[in-house]
Amino acid sequence: MASTSVYSCISILLLLTCLAFVPNAGAKESFTFYTYHNKPPYFSTSNSSGREDQARTGIYRYFVDYLNARVKDIELQLQLEFSPRVRLEGDLRKGLLNGAIIGVNPLWFKDKEKKRYLWSTAFMKDKDVVVVKAGKSFPYAHPRDLVGKVLALPRGLYFWGVSERIKAGKIQMFETNSDLQNLGMVELGRVDATIMSILSVQYFMAQGLSSKALDLLDTPHDQYDRKILFPKNKRRQYELLKHYINRALNDSDWLNKLKKYGYVP
């Protein structure tokens, strides 16, 4: 009897060991959307007290939550993380990017023809505006009108028609770490202008930045779609998600979230 009991215990232990290594059929694959836009209202790694908060709120967080609520029946669970652009571009070149990049545009990645990467449709439309000190406006219709000016711009970002002229020495630039820093330099008269998204300007003004200290030039600097870049080796995830992303701009639930940030379709 003792021998039978021992064998029974061994059999049960072996069965439990085997079950521990059987994949959970209901488990979902974690898939990461990366952003290098560490700025409100899109994403922020800090909360109002300045502590690390990994984007509990913000447009990109809301879009990840929006998608997660709609992909319940597929095997993906989406995450959102910040990573510097230099690192993301390096991983893209090496084929090591284990995820996708949210809130970007083909022109910013030298992929106008959309052949290097897989691109979603737009999940929002956006525009950049030129911000100047109140009373210091100047005629603006094209980036050439910024020739001879001094700008404050975030480090590492591309601005259509401006980055090229900066490289050619026709526009002087102070590289900074944030949009808020740029607005401060404009307000103090240290630079002629800065460029940022209209939603960011509206966000900072809603947070207490005096609208009387700044003017927005009438003509936008640029208008563009924000999309999601998928490396070609992430085609399976792209195919699983594209239907849900494609529908977003026609979904009142998503549009209502955007409107909370002053978004105008």
Coordinates of C-alpha atoms in Angstrom, one line a residue:
M1 CA 0.0 0.0 0.0
A2 CA 2.8 2.4 0.9
S3 CA 4.4 1.8 -2.5
T4 CA 1.2 2.5 -4.3
S5 CA 0.7 5.7 -2.3
V6 CA 4.2 6.9 -3.2
Y7 CA 3.7 6.2 -6.9
S8 CA 0.4 8.1 -6.7
C9 CA 2.1 11.1 -5.2
I10 CA 4.8 11.0 -7.8
S11 CA 2.2 10.9 -10.6
I12 CA 0.3 13.8 -9.2
L13 CA 3.5 15.9 -8.9
L14 CA 4.5 15.1 -12.5
L15 CA 1.1 16.1 -13.7
L16 CA 1.2 19.4 -11.8
T17 CA 4.7 20.1 -13.2
C18 CA 3.5 19.5 -16.7
L19 CA 0.5 21.7 -16.3
A20 CA 2.7 24.5 -15.0
F21 CA 4.4 24.6 -18.4
V22 CA 1.3 24.5 -20.6
P23 CA 0.7 27.9 -22.1
N24 CA -2.5 29.7 -20.9
A25 CA -4.8 29.6 -23.9
G26 CA -6.5 32.7 -22.6
A27 CA -3.4 34.8 -22.2
K28 CA -2.9 37.8 -24.4
E29 CA 0.3 38.9 -26.1
S30 CA 1.6 42.3 -24.8
F31 CA 2.3 44.7 -27.6
T32 CA 3.8 48.1 -27.0
F33 CA 3.1 51.5 -28.6
Y34 CA 6.1 53.7 -28.1
T35 CA 6.1 57.5 -28.2
Y36 CA 8.9 60.0 -28.2
H37 CA 6.5 62.9 -27.7
N38 CA 7.0 63.6 -24.0
K39 CA 4.7 66.5 -23.9
P40 CA 1.1 67.3 -23.0
P41 CA -1.6 66.8 -24.0
Y42 CA -0.3 63.8 -25.9
F43 CA 1.8 62.0 -23.2
S44 CA 3.7 62.9 -20.1
T45 CA 6.0 60.8 -17.9
S46 CA 5.3 63.2 -15.0
N47 CA 2.2 64.0 -13.1
S48 CA 1.4 67.5 -11.7
S49 CA 3.8 67.0 -8.8
G50 CA 6.6 66.2 -11.2
R51 CA 6.9 62.5 -10.2
E52 CA 7.2 59.7 -12.8
D53 CA 3.7 58.7 -13.7
Q54 CA 4.0 56.9 -17.1
A55 CA 1.2 58.8 -18.8
R56 CA -1.9 58.0 -16.8
T57 CA -3.7 60.5 -18.9
G58 CA -3.2 62.2 -22.3
I59 CA -4.3 61.6 -25.8
Y60 CA -2.1 58.6 -26.5
R61 CA -3.1 56.9 -23.3
Y62 CA -6.7 57.4 -24.1
F63 CA -6.2 56.0 -27.6
V64 CA -4.5 52.9 -26.2
D65 CA -7.4 52.4 -23.8
Y66 CA -9.9 53.0 -26.6
L67 CA -8.2 50.2 -28.7
N68 CA -7.9 47.8 -25.7
A69 CA -11.6 48.2 -25.1
R70 CA -12.3 47.1 -28.7
V71 CA -9.8 44.3 -29.1
K72 CA -11.1 42.1 -26.3
D73 CA -11.6 39.2 -28.7
I74 CA -8.1 39.2 -30.2
E75 CA -4.9 38.1 -28.5
L76 CA -3.3 41.5 -28.0
Q77 CA -3.0 43.7 -24.9
L78 CA -1.7 47.1 -25.8
Q79 CA 0.8 49.0 -23.6
L80 CA 2.2 52.6 -23.9
E81 CA 5.8 53.5 -23.2
F82 CA 8.1 56.5 -23.7
S83 CA 11.4 56.1 -25.6
P84 CA 13.7 58.8 -27.0
R85 CA 13.5 59.2 -30.8
V86 CA 17.2 58.4 -31.3
R87 CA 16.7 55.0 -29.6
L88 CA 13.5 54.3 -31.6
E89 CA 15.2 55.1 -34.9
G90 CA 18.2 53.0 -34.0
D91 CA 16.0 50.0 -33.2
L92 CA 14.1 50.6 -36.4
R93 CA 17.3 50.5 -38.5
K94 CA 18.5 47.4 -36.8
G95 CA 15.1 45.6 -37.1
L96 CA 14.9 45.4 -33.2
L97 CA 11.9 47.6 -32.5
N98 CA 9.5 45.3 -30.5
G99 CA 6.4 47.3 -31.0
A100 CA 5.0 50.3 -33.0
I101 CA 5.4 54.1 -32.8
I102 CA 2.2 56.1 -32.1
G103 CA 1.4 59.7 -33.1
V104 CA 3.8 60.0 -36.1
N105 CA 3.7 60.8 -39.8
P106 CA 5.5 59.2 -42.8
L107 CA 7.3 62.5 -43.7
W108 CA 9.0 62.5 -40.3
F109 CA 10.5 59.1 -41.0
K110 CA 11.5 59.8 -44.6
D111 CA 8.8 57.4 -45.8
K112 CA 6.6 59.6 -47.9
E113 CA 5.7 56.7 -50.2
K114 CA 5.0 54.5 -47.2
K115 CA 7.3 51.7 -48.5
R116 CA 9.7 51.3 -45.6
Y117 CA 7.2 50.8 -42.9
L118 CA 3.5 49.8 -42.4
W119 CA 1.3 52.8 -41.6
S120 CA -2.1 53.0 -40.1
T121 CA -4.7 55.5 -41.2
A122 CA -4.9 58.7 -39.1
F123 CA -6.4 58.4 -35.6
M124 CA -6.3 62.3 -35.4
K125 CA -5.5 65.3 -37.4
D126 CA -3.3 68.0 -36.1
K127 CA -1.5 71.3 -36.9
D128 CA 1.5 73.3 -35.7
V129 CA 1.3 77.0 -35.2
V130 CA 3.9 79.8 -34.9
V131 CA 3.8 81.4 -31.5
V132 CA 5.3 84.9 -30.9
K133 CA 5.4 87.5 -28.1
A134 CA 2.3 89.6 -27.9
G135 CA 2.6 92.7 -30.1
K136 CA 5.5 91.1 -32.0
S137 CA 3.6 89.4 -34.8
F138 CA 5.0 89.4 -38.4
P139 CA 3.6 88.4 -41.8
Y140 CA 3.8 84.6 -42.1
A141 CA 2.6 82.4 -44.9
H142 CA 5.4 79.9 -45.5
P143 CA 8.6 78.7 -43.6
R144 CA 10.7 81.1 -45.8
D145 CA 9.1 83.9 -43.8
L146 CA 11.2 82.7 -40.8
V147 CA 14.5 83.3 -42.6
G148 CA 16.6 85.6 -40.4
K149 CA 14.5 84.8 -37.3
V150 CA 15.6 83.2 -34.0
L151 CA 13.5 80.2 -32.9
A152 CA 13.3 78.1 -29.8
L153 CA 12.5 74.5 -30.8
P154 CA 12.5 71.1 -29.0
R155 CA 15.6 69.0 -29.5
G156 CA 15.5 66.3 -32.1
L157 CA 12.2 67.1 -33.8
Y158 CA 11.6 67.8 -37.5
F159 CA 9.7 70.9 -38.7
W160 CA 8.7 71.0 -42.3
G161 CA 10.6 73.7 -44.2
V162 CA 12.2 75.0 -41.1
S163 CA 14.7 72.2 -40.2
E164 CA 16.1 72.4 -43.8
R165 CA 16.6 76.2 -43.4
I166 CA 18.2 75.8 -40.0
K167 CA 20.7 73.3 -41.5
A168 CA 21.4 75.8 -44.2
G169 CA 22.1 78.5 -41.7
K170 CA 19.2 80.7 -42.7
I171 CA 17.3 80.4 -39.4
Q172 CA 19.0 80.4 -36.0
M173 CA 17.7 77.9 -33.4
F174 CA 18.0 77.4 -29.7
E175 CA 17.4 73.7 -28.9
T176 CA 15.4 73.1 -25.7
N177 CA 13.9 70.3 -23.7
S178 CA 10.3 71.2 -23.7
D179 CA 7.5 73.3 -25.3
L180 CA 6.9 75.1 -22.0
Q181 CA 10.6 76.2 -22.0
N182 CA 10.1 77.5 -25.5
L183 CA 7.0 79.5 -24.6
G184 CA 9.0 81.0 -21.7
M185 CA 11.8 82.1 -24.1
V186 CA 9.2 83.7 -26.4
E187 CA 7.5 85.5 -23.6
L188 CA 10.8 86.9 -22.3
G189 CA 11.8 88.1 -25.8
R190 CA 14.9 85.9 -26.0
V191 CA 13.7 84.4 -29.3
D192 CA 11.4 85.6 -32.1
A193 CA 9.1 82.6 -32.1
T194 CA 8.5 78.9 -31.4
I195 CA 6.5 76.3 -33.2
M196 CA 4.2 73.7 -31.5
S197 CA 0.9 72.0 -32.0
I198 CA -2.2 74.0 -31.4
L199 CA -3.3 71.5 -28.8
S200 CA -0.2 72.0 -26.8
V201 CA -0.6 75.8 -26.8
Q202 CA -4.2 75.4 -25.7
Y203 CA -3.2 73.0 -23.0
F204 CA -0.6 75.3 -21.5
M205 CA -3.0 78.3 -21.6
A206 CA -5.6 76.2 -19.8
Q207 CA -3.0 75.4 -17.2
G208 CA -2.6 79.1 -16.4
L209 CA -0.1 80.5 -19.0
S210 CA -1.3 84.0 -19.8
S211 CA -2.8 84.2 -23.3
K212 CA -2.2 87.9 -23.2
A213 CA 1.5 87.4 -23.3
L214 CA 1.5 85.5 -26.6
D215 CA 0.1 85.7 -30.1
L216 CA -0.6 82.9 -32.6
L217 CA 0.1 83.8 -36.2
D218 CA -2.9 83.2 -38.4
T219 CA -1.4 80.8 -40.9
P220 CA -0.6 77.4 -39.5
H221 CA 3.0 76.3 -40.0
D222 CA 1.9 72.7 -40.9
Q223 CA -1.1 70.5 -41.0
Y224 CA -0.7 66.7 -40.8
D225 CA -2.2 63.4 -39.7
R226 CA -1.0 61.5 -36.7
K227 CA -0.7 57.8 -37.5
I228 CA 0.9 54.6 -36.1
L229 CA 4.1 53.2 -37.6
F230 CA 4.6 49.5 -37.6
P231 CA 7.8 47.8 -38.6
K232 CA 7.3 45.3 -41.4
N233 CA 8.1 42.4 -39.1
K234 CA 5.0 43.4 -37.1
R235 CA 2.6 42.8 -39.9
R236 CA 0.5 40.3 -37.9
Q237 CA -0.2 42.9 -35.2
Y238 CA -0.8 45.6 -37.8
E239 CA -3.4 43.4 -39.5
L240 CA -5.1 42.6 -36.2
L241 CA -5.3 46.3 -35.2
K242 CA -5.8 48.2 -38.5
H243 CA -9.6 47.7 -38.6
Y244 CA -10.1 49.3 -35.2
I245 CA -7.7 52.2 -35.9
N246 CA -9.3 52.9 -39.3
R247 CA -12.7 53.4 -37.6
A248 CA -11.5 55.8 -34.9
L249 CA -12.1 59.1 -36.6
N250 CA -15.7 58.0 -37.4
D251 CA -16.4 57.0 -33.8
S252 CA -18.1 59.5 -31.6
D253 CA -16.6 57.9 -28.5
W254 CA -13.1 58.7 -29.7
L255 CA -13.9 62.1 -31.1
N256 CA -15.5 63.1 -27.8
K257 CA -12.3 62.2 -26.0
L258 CA -10.3 64.4 -28.4
K259 CA -12.7 67.3 -28.0
K260 CA -11.8 67.4 -24.3
Y261 CA -8.4 68.7 -25.4
G262 CA -9.9 71.3 -27.7
Y263 CA -9.7 69.1 -30.8
V264 CA -11.8 70.4 -33.7
P265 CA -12.4 67.7 -36.5

